[in-house]
Amino acid sequence: MAPLFDDPRIDHLFPFLHAASPALHEAIATQAVATTLPAGAFVCMEGNACAHLPLVLEGNARVYKLSDDGRPITLYRIRPGESCILTASCILSDRLFPAFAEAETDVDALVIPAPLFQDWFDQFRAWRTYVFDLLSRRLTTVIELVEEVAFHRVDERLAAYLAEAGATSSRLERTHEHIAADLGTSREVVSRILKEFEHRGWVALTRGVVHLRDVPALATMSTP
């Protein structure tokens, strides 16, 4: 890892810095650290102390919980321009990380050591605003996830998941196990429902890919 003195992605991905003080810009330029994590590496594991806050510049990471029987459910993803609110919360409250965070792709990130994160939170209004805005947006995401799991059938949720993917591409390159983790269900349930969708002509299945053939039908199915 090395200090990041100049990276044009920073101002583009983190617009809160446009209104930040020169002192915060200087702090990030001289004290943040650039790092790269390979796909599959853990950013943080359940029960770990949070030593750093990552600001993602490129790539995706996934934050998830494991059920008692070892089944994962995705809480949220961290994409370029985002950070991990659970990490921020743990640093502020001095608690251990309550989930798992894993790089899904190679990830370039700025890493803010925990003591600096806390100092900046006290010193810089723009930094506090960014953290509180991140908390608000992530809380909404998690509440939506709880509502989906608690109140919607798996076939409706899977149809909505596929319809959302179909808005930008006719191919969803994810395994049944990966989709199951996103939806908080089992791979067997996802495979069974996908087979039914394939029978209806809405999708076609090949290894590691779901081909989206009838997105309007999936969108209709997703509406209870």
XYZ file of C-alpha atoms in Angstrom:
224
model
C 0.000 0.000 0.000
C 1.144 3.561 -0.670
C -0.125 7.090 0.067
C -2.468 8.358 -2.638
C -1.442 11.881 -3.542
C -3.483 12.399 -6.685
C -6.231 10.308 -8.261
C -8.832 11.959 -10.537
C -11.412 9.325 -9.558
C -11.729 10.720 -6.044
C -13.538 13.990 -6.785
C -15.687 12.284 -9.433
C -16.816 9.397 -7.219
C -17.152 11.314 -3.951
C -18.927 14.591 -4.811
C -19.258 15.555 -1.132
C -15.624 16.629 -1.433
C -16.587 19.446 -3.819
C -17.839 21.452 -0.839
C -15.242 20.161 1.608
C -12.619 22.334 3.210
C -9.072 22.452 1.856
C -7.983 20.840 5.121
C -10.041 17.699 4.429
C -8.680 17.525 0.875
C -5.181 17.769 2.284
C -5.908 15.106 4.902
C -7.156 12.653 2.277
C -4.263 13.398 -0.080
C -1.600 12.878 2.574
C -3.092 10.384 5.050
C -5.404 8.060 3.099
C -3.774 4.933 1.718
C -4.400 3.324 -1.680
C -4.786 -0.435 -1.766
C -5.984 -3.194 -4.089
C -7.793 -6.341 -2.965
C -8.075 -9.364 -5.273
C -11.448 -10.929 -5.998
C -12.431 -13.315 -3.215
C -10.415 -11.581 -0.510
C -12.159 -10.708 2.728
C -12.386 -7.014 3.493
C -13.521 -7.850 7.024
C -14.806 -10.961 8.795
C -17.477 -11.321 11.453
C -16.015 -10.668 14.887
C -13.061 -8.639 13.621
C -12.213 -5.190 14.929
C -12.575 -2.577 12.177
C -9.154 -1.025 11.673
C -9.893 0.873 8.447
C -12.752 2.392 6.451
C -12.542 1.651 2.694
C -13.697 4.154 0.071
C -14.164 2.121 -3.105
C -12.710 3.561 -6.310
C -13.162 0.543 -8.582
C -14.732 -2.905 -8.285
C -17.456 -4.350 -6.049
C -17.558 -5.842 -2.559
C -20.425 -7.702 -0.876
C -21.521 -7.508 2.757
C -23.442 -10.553 3.959
C -24.582 -12.555 6.986
C -24.609 -16.319 7.461
C -27.598 -18.176 8.911
C -27.177 -20.870 11.554
C -27.064 -23.489 8.802
C -24.428 -21.557 6.850
C -26.701 -20.033 4.203
C -25.602 -16.512 3.190
C -27.868 -13.518 2.648
C -26.514 -10.393 0.983
C -27.147 -7.234 3.011
C -25.755 -4.810 0.452
C -22.979 -4.260 -2.057
C -20.282 -1.603 -2.002
C -19.652 -0.116 -5.425
C -17.373 2.673 -6.715
C -18.101 5.893 -4.868
C -19.431 4.043 -1.824
C -18.208 2.781 1.516
C -19.275 0.349 4.223
C -21.628 1.832 6.807
C -21.250 -1.190 9.084
C -17.525 -0.503 9.225
C -18.138 3.184 9.952
C -20.632 2.272 12.679
C -18.238 -0.206 14.272
C -15.408 2.333 14.328
C -17.611 4.999 15.916
C -19.083 2.623 18.494
C -15.924 0.548 19.072
C -17.807 -2.678 18.285
C -16.767 -5.768 16.348
C -17.852 -6.247 12.752
C -21.206 -8.142 12.728
C -21.070 -9.592 9.189
C -18.684 -10.594 6.388
C -17.375 -8.253 3.680
C -15.772 -9.849 0.625
C -14.389 -8.475 -2.638
C -16.493 -9.834 -5.525
C -14.068 -8.401 -8.092
C -10.633 -6.857 -7.812
C -11.195 -3.732 -5.709
C -9.230 -0.480 -5.711
C -9.925 1.537 -2.588
C -8.766 4.345 -0.397
C -8.264 3.110 3.154
C -8.830 5.449 6.070
C -7.309 4.183 9.366
C -9.855 4.076 12.190
C -8.191 6.778 14.354
C -8.153 9.162 11.373
C -11.789 8.362 10.559
C -12.776 9.350 14.115
C -10.631 12.504 14.053
C -12.119 13.578 10.707
C -15.619 12.898 12.021
C -14.968 15.412 14.806
C -13.107 17.966 12.686
C -14.823 18.099 9.277
C -18.507 18.811 8.733
C -18.388 17.490 5.135
C -17.053 14.152 6.418
C -19.811 13.872 9.048
C -22.445 14.694 6.437
C -21.073 12.005 4.129
C -21.163 9.371 6.901
C -24.720 10.268 7.970
C -25.924 10.258 4.355
C -24.315 6.850 3.866
C -26.064 5.584 7.003
C -29.437 6.860 5.778
C -29.128 5.243 2.355
C -27.897 1.909 3.690
C -30.577 1.762 6.363
C -33.202 2.156 3.653
C -31.598 -0.659 1.662
C -31.582 -3.032 4.622
C -35.192 -2.207 5.560
C -36.242 -2.978 1.979
C -34.392 -6.292 2.215
C -36.178 -7.193 5.455
C -39.548 -6.339 3.894
C -38.807 -8.481 0.847
C -37.712 -11.486 2.887
C -40.578 -11.190 5.357
C -43.491 -10.278 3.109
C -42.854 -11.441 -0.464
C -42.741 -14.903 -1.964
C -39.410 -16.107 -3.299
C -40.732 -16.473 -6.865
C -41.924 -12.850 -6.830
C -38.607 -11.648 -5.431
C -36.634 -13.668 -7.980
C -38.774 -12.304 -10.812
C -38.167 -8.746 -9.573
C -34.439 -9.463 -9.273
C -34.288 -10.727 -12.862
C -36.471 -7.911 -14.199
C -34.161 -5.342 -12.628
C -31.143 -7.029 -14.229
C -33.006 -7.165 -17.552
C -33.381 -3.391 -17.601
C -29.715 -3.093 -18.584
C -28.748 -6.450 -20.115
C -30.258 -9.618 -21.558
C -27.646 -11.720 -19.705
C -27.217 -12.152 -15.969
C -23.836 -13.775 -15.344
C -24.418 -15.199 -11.873
C -24.659 -18.725 -10.564
C -27.790 -20.057 -8.877
C -25.851 -20.089 -5.604
C -24.910 -16.432 -6.050
C -28.520 -15.455 -6.754
C -29.696 -17.451 -3.734
C -27.254 -15.543 -1.524
C -28.590 -12.241 -2.832
C -32.166 -13.289 -2.090
C -31.537 -15.012 1.225
C -32.802 -18.415 0.161
C -31.331 -21.758 -0.897
C -29.732 -22.649 -4.218
C -32.231 -25.503 -4.632
C -35.186 -23.113 -4.373
C -33.653 -20.718 -6.900
C -32.889 -23.557 -9.336
C -36.444 -24.901 -9.079
C -38.023 -21.502 -9.744
C -35.626 -20.733 -12.590
C -36.555 -24.044 -14.209
C -40.205 -23.028 -13.990
C -39.416 -19.625 -15.509
C -37.507 -21.394 -18.284
C -40.501 -23.659 -18.931
C -42.645 -20.532 -19.331
C -40.160 -19.096 -21.822
C -39.149 -16.169 -19.650
C -35.495 -17.206 -19.276
C -32.993 -19.621 -20.766
C -30.372 -21.233 -18.546
C -26.778 -22.052 -19.345
C -23.864 -22.644 -16.989
C -23.364 -19.537 -14.878
C -25.688 -17.414 -17.023
C -29.392 -16.599 -16.970
C -30.551 -15.356 -20.379
C -33.492 -12.984 -19.915
C -36.022 -13.676 -22.669
C -39.213 -11.956 -21.433
C -38.478 -9.124 -19.021
C -42.053 -7.702 -19.141
C -43.427 -11.076 -17.996
C -40.913 -11.164 -15.160
C -41.851 -7.627 -14.147
C -45.525 -8.615 -14.097
C -44.758 -11.677 -12.010
C -42.865 -9.565 -9.504
C -45.969 -7.495 -8.726
C -48.039 -9.364 -6.142
